[in-house]
Amino acid sequence: MELLCIQSQEHPELPLAELKAVMECENIIADIEVITEGLVILRNISKEDIDSYYKILTKRLGYTHEVHELIKRSDADNFDEDMASIIWSEYIDETFAVRVKRFNTEIDTVATERRSGTLILENCENIKVNLSKPKTLIRVVAHQNDIYVAIERIKLNKKHFEDSKPHKRPFFYPGSMNPKLARCMVNLSRIKEGQLLLDPFCGTGGILIEAGLIGCKVVGSDVYWKMKNGTSINLNYYGITDYRTFNLDVRELKMYEKVDSVVTDPPYGISTSTGDISGDDIFREFFKSIYDNMKDEAYLCMASPHYVDLKPIADEIGFEIVEQYGIKMHRSLTRIISVICKKI
């Protein structure tokens, strides 16, 4: 069986990297077929695993907009015949709608939706089209001459990433990370539901919110009491209860329980963030402080400015940089997202 993923095209690499990280930590066994940027198919999934994999992906992914069960591969020449061959009564309950998504093709979206709907109605009894609130959504995806027919079993909560933007939270402070990137970084850290995640520069709690919403236990600390308190306000607002927050300099952090992952967005060279150090030393002191608080082979996912070379610092402390991705912020700054593993 196969799952079709429609991904964000906001970044050329992060959506696929996030998907691979979730598959790795959740032991999702499937072959990845990249059709084009923004369109990925997971192949060779067993019938026994398809439902659980579907639930995991729709719960966790940030940079994937839709996940559907793929029910037919076709092409422009054989589309009518292939649509008519599907036993639609096995997929549609009472009402349905067809939505077409295009990738690098000139196919007529409206005409294809209408034609698909007609073909379904001709081959299935006791169903109706409902464009506003269908019980079943049929997603037709066209790429060049190929057409993929899929059904939405579980809906992703895309609205969450709009509703939880930093300025919409009870406690707001400028410069907070957007929730979609925060969720992606949580996923890149390979954390699993029930495990413990630490953000030692928690700010307003954006990363902890995303980790908490996928079922992680979370711990946050910040040198500023106002941020520590604001993080608690925000976590409570989103119904996250399994958390602890501390008002600490990161160098004073001594966890009673070693954490499964660290995800954070440290202040970029702001000396007041750690009281008496600045520049690369902030990252060196940060690495030293969290090393003993992490389990062996645990992952750190962090953001940093492009002008800081983390590799020599990581090598010195005992970390290994596994992946890095650049996000252009403006002309003079590129944010680097690094995935780093604690070596044994």
Tab-separated table of C-alpha atoms in Angstrom:
chain	number	residue	atom	x	y	z
A	1	MET	CA	0.000	0.000	0.000
A	2	GLU	CA	1.051	3.608	-0.527
A	3	LEU	CA	0.713	7.017	1.112
A	4	LEU	CA	0.880	10.216	-0.916
A	5	CYS	CA	2.342	13.283	0.823
A	6	ILE	CA	1.827	16.824	-0.438
A	7	GLN	CA	4.560	18.906	1.160
A	8	SER	CA	5.262	22.573	1.650
A	9	GLN	CA	7.541	24.183	-0.909
A	10	GLU	CA	8.674	26.883	1.530
A	11	HIS	CA	12.101	25.226	1.699
A	12	PRO	CA	13.747	22.854	-0.799
A	13	GLU	CA	15.091	20.386	1.786
A	14	LEU	CA	13.404	20.664	5.198
A	15	PRO	CA	10.035	19.008	4.367
A	16	LEU	CA	11.692	15.823	3.109
A	17	ALA	CA	14.283	15.849	5.916
A	18	GLU	CA	11.486	16.153	8.481
A	19	LEU	CA	9.585	13.251	6.899
A	20	LYS	CA	12.688	11.039	6.935
A	21	ALA	CA	13.410	11.916	10.579
A	22	VAL	CA	9.884	10.991	11.674
A	23	MET	CA	10.047	7.745	9.714
A	24	GLU	CA	13.366	6.932	11.392
A	25	CYS	CA	12.329	7.561	14.981
A	26	GLU	CA	8.871	6.006	14.575
A	27	ASN	CA	10.220	2.937	12.740
A	28	ILE	CA	8.053	3.560	9.693
A	29	ILE	CA	9.133	1.027	7.086
A	30	ALA	CA	8.488	2.259	3.554
A	31	ASP	CA	10.322	3.208	0.382
A	32	ILE	CA	10.449	6.932	-0.373
A	33	GLU	CA	9.661	7.948	-3.942
A	34	VAL	CA	10.216	11.648	-4.600
A	35	ILE	CA	8.090	12.608	-7.603
A	36	THR	CA	9.061	16.274	-7.508
A	37	GLU	CA	9.608	18.958	-4.884
A	38	GLY	CA	6.450	18.973	-2.784
A	39	LEU	CA	5.195	15.551	-3.860
A	40	VAL	CA	6.395	12.338	-2.187
A	41	ILE	CA	4.998	8.805	-2.150
A	42	LEU	CA	5.729	6.227	0.546
A	43	ARG	CA	5.645	2.798	-1.119
A	44	ASN	CA	5.544	-0.836	-0.017
A	45	ILE	CA	3.675	-0.264	3.247
A	46	SER	CA	2.078	-3.381	4.709
A	47	LYS	CA	-1.696	-3.455	5.102
A	48	GLU	CA	-1.253	-4.014	8.846
A	49	ASP	CA	0.820	-0.834	9.240
A	50	ILE	CA	-0.943	1.613	6.930
A	51	ASP	CA	-3.381	2.998	9.541
A	52	SER	CA	-0.795	3.485	12.289
A	53	TYR	CA	1.677	5.107	9.898
A	54	TYR	CA	-1.046	7.426	8.625
A	55	LYS	CA	-1.938	8.516	12.178
A	56	ILE	CA	1.682	9.153	13.128
A	57	LEU	CA	2.435	11.255	10.054
A	58	THR	CA	-0.696	13.398	10.296
A	59	LYS	CA	-0.088	14.004	14.009
A	60	ARG	CA	3.573	14.942	13.732
A	61	LEU	CA	4.513	16.580	10.440
A	62	GLY	CA	4.802	20.344	10.105
A	63	TYR	CA	6.056	20.876	6.572
A	64	THR	CA	3.695	18.313	5.028
A	65	HIS	CA	0.297	19.779	4.187
A	66	GLU	CA	-1.617	16.630	3.284
A	67	VAL	CA	-1.268	12.854	3.599
A	68	HIS	CA	-3.561	10.575	1.590
A	69	GLU	CA	-3.926	6.890	0.880
A	70	LEU	CA	-2.982	6.371	-2.754
A	71	ILE	CA	-5.527	4.152	-4.491
A	72	LYS	CA	-4.594	4.449	-8.190
A	73	ARG	CA	-1.743	5.540	-10.430
A	74	SER	CA	-2.835	6.674	-13.873
A	75	ASP	CA	-1.942	9.053	-16.673
A	76	ALA	CA	-3.715	11.555	-18.908
A	77	ASP	CA	-4.369	8.981	-21.633
A	78	ASN	CA	-5.923	6.321	-19.384
A	79	PHE	CA	-7.490	8.474	-16.675
A	80	ASP	CA	-11.173	7.863	-17.543
A	81	GLU	CA	-10.740	4.110	-17.766
A	82	ASP	CA	-8.744	3.928	-14.532
A	83	MET	CA	-11.234	6.069	-12.593
A	84	ALA	CA	-14.085	3.847	-13.807
A	85	SER	CA	-12.208	0.719	-12.677
A	86	ILE	CA	-12.098	1.778	-9.016
A	87	ILE	CA	-14.781	0.267	-6.746
A	88	TRP	CA	-15.831	3.599	-5.287
A	89	SER	CA	-18.333	2.106	-2.843
A	90	GLU	CA	-15.327	0.887	-0.835
A	91	TYR	CA	-14.099	4.439	-0.372
A	92	ILE	CA	-17.027	6.876	-0.378
A	93	ASP	CA	-19.596	7.255	2.377
A	94	GLU	CA	-22.687	9.246	1.290
A	95	THR	CA	-21.040	12.457	0.063
A	96	PHE	CA	-17.753	13.336	-1.609
A	97	ALA	CA	-15.775	16.042	-3.346
A	98	VAL	CA	-12.849	15.884	-5.753
A	99	ARG	CA	-9.962	18.317	-5.455
A	100	VAL	CA	-7.152	18.516	-8.022
A	101	LYS	CA	-3.578	19.556	-7.242
A	102	ARG	CA	-1.123	20.276	-10.062
A	103	PHE	CA	2.657	19.954	-10.248
A	104	ASN	CA	4.395	20.982	-13.496
A	105	THR	CA	1.410	20.294	-15.711
A	106	GLU	CA	-1.073	22.235	-17.815
A	107	ILE	CA	-4.037	20.048	-16.898
A	108	ASP	CA	-7.332	21.936	-16.509
A	109	THR	CA	-8.093	21.789	-12.774
A	110	VAL	CA	-11.817	22.579	-12.913
A	111	ALA	CA	-12.484	20.320	-15.892
A	112	THR	CA	-10.612	17.440	-14.250
A	113	GLU	CA	-12.541	17.841	-11.008
A	114	ARG	CA	-15.856	17.803	-12.870
A	115	ARG	CA	-14.859	14.854	-15.031
A	116	SER	CA	-13.674	12.894	-11.986
A	117	GLY	CA	-16.913	13.585	-10.137
A	118	THR	CA	-18.965	12.422	-13.125
A	119	LEU	CA	-16.986	9.208	-13.456
A	120	ILE	CA	-17.395	8.447	-9.752
A	121	LEU	CA	-21.154	9.096	-9.825
A	122	GLU	CA	-21.539	6.855	-12.863
A	123	ASN	CA	-19.822	3.988	-11.068
A	124	CYS	CA	-21.232	4.237	-7.561
A	125	GLU	CA	-24.817	4.345	-6.281
A	126	ASN	CA	-26.393	6.270	-3.394
A	127	ILE	CA	-23.745	8.972	-3.167
A	128	LYS	CA	-23.828	12.715	-3.797
A	129	VAL	CA	-21.387	15.524	-4.406
A	130	ASN	CA	-20.968	17.949	-1.512
A	131	LEU	CA	-18.366	20.607	-2.213
A	132	SER	CA	-18.572	22.380	1.144
A	133	LYS	CA	-18.590	19.554	3.731
A	134	PRO	CA	-17.955	16.203	2.021
A	135	LYS	CA	-17.656	13.075	4.142
A	136	THR	CA	-14.998	11.836	1.709
A	137	LEU	CA	-12.322	13.883	-0.050
A	138	ILE	CA	-10.829	12.444	-3.224
A	139	ARG	CA	-7.492	14.074	-4.027
A	140	VAL	CA	-6.342	13.901	-7.651
A	141	VAL	CA	-2.718	14.969	-8.108
A	142	ALA	CA	-1.293	15.605	-11.565
A	143	HIS	CA	2.423	15.756	-12.304
A	144	GLN	CA	3.366	16.191	-15.943
A	145	ASN	CA	1.499	13.339	-17.694
A	146	ASP	CA	1.061	11.227	-14.544
A	147	ILE	CA	-2.037	11.320	-12.369
A	148	TYR	CA	-2.363	9.987	-8.820
A	149	VAL	CA	-5.765	9.281	-7.271
A	150	ALA	CA	-5.904	9.243	-3.473
A	151	ILE	CA	-8.340	9.446	-0.590
A	152	GLU	CA	-8.077	11.477	2.596
A	153	ARG	CA	-8.517	9.190	5.612
A	154	ILE	CA	-7.215	11.548	8.297
A	155	LYS	CA	-7.137	15.335	8.007
A	156	LEU	CA	-4.008	17.239	9.032
A	157	ASN	CA	-4.657	20.138	11.382
A	158	LYS	CA	-3.073	22.798	9.174
A	159	LYS	CA	-5.105	25.474	10.978
A	160	HIS	CA	-3.001	24.935	14.100
A	161	PHE	CA	0.089	26.476	12.525
A	162	GLU	CA	-1.860	29.618	11.674
A	163	ASP	CA	-3.699	29.866	14.996
A	164	SER	CA	-0.553	29.330	17.091
A	165	LYS	CA	1.641	31.995	15.502
A	166	PRO	CA	3.627	33.835	18.200
A	167	HIS	CA	1.512	37.009	18.212
A	168	LYS	CA	-1.664	34.967	18.799
A	169	ARG	CA	-0.431	33.371	22.031
A	170	PRO	CA	-1.326	34.770	25.479
A	171	PHE	CA	2.328	35.680	26.085
A	172	PHE	CA	4.166	37.257	23.157
A	173	TYR	CA	7.677	38.581	22.680
A	174	PRO	CA	9.170	39.703	19.338
A	175	GLY	CA	11.568	37.369	17.559
A	176	SER	CA	9.816	34.114	18.413
A	177	MET	CA	10.161	31.202	15.978
A	178	ASN	CA	7.178	30.344	13.788
A	179	PRO	CA	5.373	27.143	14.848
A	180	LYS	CA	5.900	25.237	11.596
A	181	LEU	CA	9.688	25.535	11.841
A	182	ALA	CA	9.541	24.748	15.567
A	183	ARG	CA	7.582	21.547	14.830
A	184	CYS	CA	10.059	20.604	12.111
A	185	MET	CA	13.005	21.047	14.476
A	186	VAL	CA	11.284	18.938	17.127
A	187	ASN	CA	10.843	16.207	14.519
A	188	LEU	CA	14.435	16.500	13.313
A	189	SER	CA	15.543	15.722	16.882
A	190	ARG	CA	14.041	12.211	16.519
A	191	ILE	CA	12.032	12.599	19.747
A	192	LYS	CA	9.148	10.176	20.362
A	193	GLU	CA	5.881	10.471	22.262
A	194	GLY	CA	6.468	10.128	26.003
A	195	GLN	CA	10.158	11.029	25.818
A	196	LEU	CA	11.753	14.088	27.452
A	197	LEU	CA	12.726	17.158	25.407
A	198	LEU	CA	14.685	20.152	26.694
A	199	ASP	CA	14.840	23.724	25.411
A	200	PRO	CA	17.427	25.604	27.517
A	201	PHE	CA	16.672	28.945	25.796
A	202	CYS	CA	12.897	28.524	25.835
A	203	GLY	CA	11.878	32.151	25.253
A	204	THR	CA	8.090	32.162	24.889
A	205	GLY	CA	7.893	28.364	24.680
A	206	GLY	CA	7.218	27.877	20.971
A	207	ILE	CA	9.394	24.779	20.626
A	208	LEU	CA	8.004	23.267	23.836
A	209	ILE	CA	4.435	23.835	22.618
A	210	GLU	CA	5.083	21.842	19.438
A	211	ALA	CA	6.833	19.055	21.346
A	212	GLY	CA	4.047	18.904	23.916
A	213	LEU	CA	1.367	18.675	21.246
A	214	ILE	CA	2.896	15.486	19.836
A	215	GLY	CA	2.961	13.923	23.302
A	216	CYS	CA	6.452	14.684	24.617
A	217	LYS	CA	7.354	15.593	28.167
A	218	VAL	CA	9.042	18.998	28.052
A	219	VAL	CA	11.450	21.036	30.136
A	220	GLY	CA	12.312	24.652	29.445
A	221	SER	CA	14.668	27.115	31.043
A	222	ASP	CA	15.576	30.714	30.395
A	223	VAL	CA	17.873	33.235	32.051
A	224	TYR	CA	14.984	35.709	32.117
A	225	TRP	CA	12.236	35.117	34.664
A	226	LYS	CA	9.682	36.836	32.410
A	227	MET	CA	10.327	34.310	29.639
A	228	LYS	CA	10.171	31.342	32.003
A	229	ASN	CA	6.848	32.576	33.352
A	230	GLY	CA	5.502	33.388	29.873
A	231	THR	CA	6.393	29.912	28.652
A	232	SER	CA	4.274	28.402	31.445
A	233	ILE	CA	1.354	30.642	30.482
A	234	ASN	CA	1.579	29.552	26.841
A	235	LEU	CA	1.959	25.847	27.638
A	236	ASN	CA	-1.106	25.957	29.886
A	237	TYR	CA	-3.065	27.757	27.157
A	238	TYR	CA	-2.429	24.896	24.716
A	239	GLY	CA	-3.407	22.251	27.284
A	240	ILE	CA	0.135	20.955	27.842
A	241	THR	CA	0.499	19.790	31.434
A	242	ASP	CA	3.548	17.481	31.493
A	243	TYR	CA	6.173	20.225	31.721
A	244	ARG	CA	8.668	21.952	33.973
A	245	THR	CA	10.168	25.410	33.576
A	246	PHE	CA	13.190	26.979	35.266
A	247	ASN	CA	14.721	30.438	35.530
A	248	LEU	CA	18.366	29.490	34.977
A	249	ASP	CA	21.528	30.370	33.119
A	250	VAL	CA	22.162	27.376	30.838
A	251	ARG	CA	25.536	26.816	32.541
A	252	GLU	CA	23.733	26.118	35.824
A	253	LEU	CA	21.415	23.506	34.337
A	254	LYS	CA	21.713	20.105	36.031
A	255	MET	CA	18.891	17.775	35.007
A	256	TYR	CA	17.755	15.071	37.446
A	257	GLU	CA	16.860	12.952	34.415
A	258	LYS	CA	18.929	12.959	31.235
A	259	VAL	CA	16.918	14.137	28.250
A	260	ASP	CA	16.138	12.294	25.021
A	261	SER	CA	16.643	15.382	22.862
A	262	VAL	CA	17.438	19.084	22.984
A	263	VAL	CA	15.775	21.518	20.597
A	264	THR	CA	16.561	25.197	20.873
A	265	ASP	CA	17.113	28.565	19.224
A	266	PRO	CA	19.967	30.169	21.196
A	267	PRO	CA	20.428	33.943	21.236
A	268	TYR	CA	22.822	34.843	18.447
A	269	GLY	CA	25.789	36.521	20.079
A	270	ILE	CA	23.798	38.501	22.625
A	271	SER	CA	26.099	38.709	25.648
A	272	THR	CA	23.284	39.482	28.101
A	273	SER	CA	21.747	36.086	27.352
A	274	THR	CA	24.389	34.362	29.439
A	275	GLY	CA	25.525	37.292	31.519
A	276	ASP	CA	29.215	37.572	30.771
A	277	ILE	CA	30.117	35.861	27.474
A	278	SER	CA	29.476	36.551	23.816
A	279	GLY	CA	30.275	35.384	20.297
A	280	ASP	CA	31.301	31.764	19.660
A	281	ASP	CA	31.853	31.268	23.398
A	282	ILE	CA	28.087	31.256	23.916
A	283	PHE	CA	27.808	28.144	21.755
A	284	ARG	CA	30.864	26.504	23.332
A	285	GLU	CA	29.477	27.031	26.850
A	286	PHE	CA	26.064	25.856	25.659
A	287	PHE	CA	27.484	22.619	24.239
A	288	LYS	CA	29.457	21.971	27.435
A	289	SER	CA	26.403	22.580	29.600
A	290	ILE	CA	23.981	20.290	27.790
A	291	TYR	CA	26.381	17.435	27.008
A	292	ASP	CA	26.071	15.782	30.425
A	293	ASN	CA	22.328	16.455	30.508
A	294	MET	CA	21.726	14.369	27.342
A	295	LYS	CA	21.457	10.604	26.972
A	296	ASP	CA	24.081	8.876	24.850
A	297	GLU	CA	23.318	9.166	21.125
A	298	ALA	CA	20.575	11.719	21.836
A	299	TYR	CA	20.024	14.428	19.242
A	300	LEU	CA	20.315	18.183	19.498
A	301	CYS	CA	18.523	20.305	16.894
A	302	MET	CA	19.415	23.972	17.018
A	303	ALA	CA	19.397	27.171	15.030
A	304	SER	CA	22.468	29.345	14.630
A	305	PRO	CA	23.678	32.174	12.372
A	306	HIS	CA	25.704	31.252	9.284
A	307	TYR	CA	28.786	33.087	10.510
A	308	VAL	CA	29.294	30.695	13.455
A	309	ASP	CA	31.159	27.498	12.529
A	310	LEU	CA	29.728	24.880	14.884
A	311	LYS	CA	31.841	21.962	13.671
A	312	PRO	CA	35.064	22.633	15.597
A	313	ILE	CA	33.049	23.455	18.714
A	314	ALA	CA	30.978	20.282	18.373
A	315	ASP	CA	34.072	18.139	17.751
A	316	GLU	CA	35.784	19.610	20.801
A	317	ILE	CA	32.908	18.784	23.151
A	318	GLY	CA	31.959	15.365	21.749
A	319	PHE	CA	29.128	16.026	19.303
A	320	GLU	CA	28.783	15.075	15.646
A	321	ILE	CA	26.954	17.265	13.116
A	322	VAL	CA	24.629	14.987	11.139
A	323	GLU	CA	22.630	17.401	8.961
A	324	GLN	CA	22.533	21.131	8.275
A	325	TYR	CA	20.019	23.279	6.372
A	326	GLY	CA	20.164	26.979	5.556
A	327	ILE	CA	17.184	29.357	5.743
A	328	LYS	CA	17.725	32.772	4.194
A	329	MET	CA	16.372	35.364	6.630
A	330	HIS	CA	17.547	38.535	4.875
A	331	ARG	CA	20.542	39.757	2.899
A	332	SER	CA	22.976	39.625	5.793
A	333	LEU	CA	21.729	36.589	7.731
A	334	THR	CA	21.124	32.938	6.932
A	335	ARG	CA	19.798	30.799	9.765
A	336	ILE	CA	21.396	27.353	9.917
A	337	ILE	CA	19.344	24.464	11.297
A	338	SER	CA	21.764	21.811	12.580
A	339	VAL	CA	20.981	18.255	13.652
A	340	ILE	CA	23.726	17.115	16.044
A	341	CYS	CA	24.233	13.756	17.754
A	342	LYS	CA	25.923	13.196	21.104
A	343	LYS	CA	28.741	10.721	20.503
A	344	ILE	CA	29.389	7.949	23.012
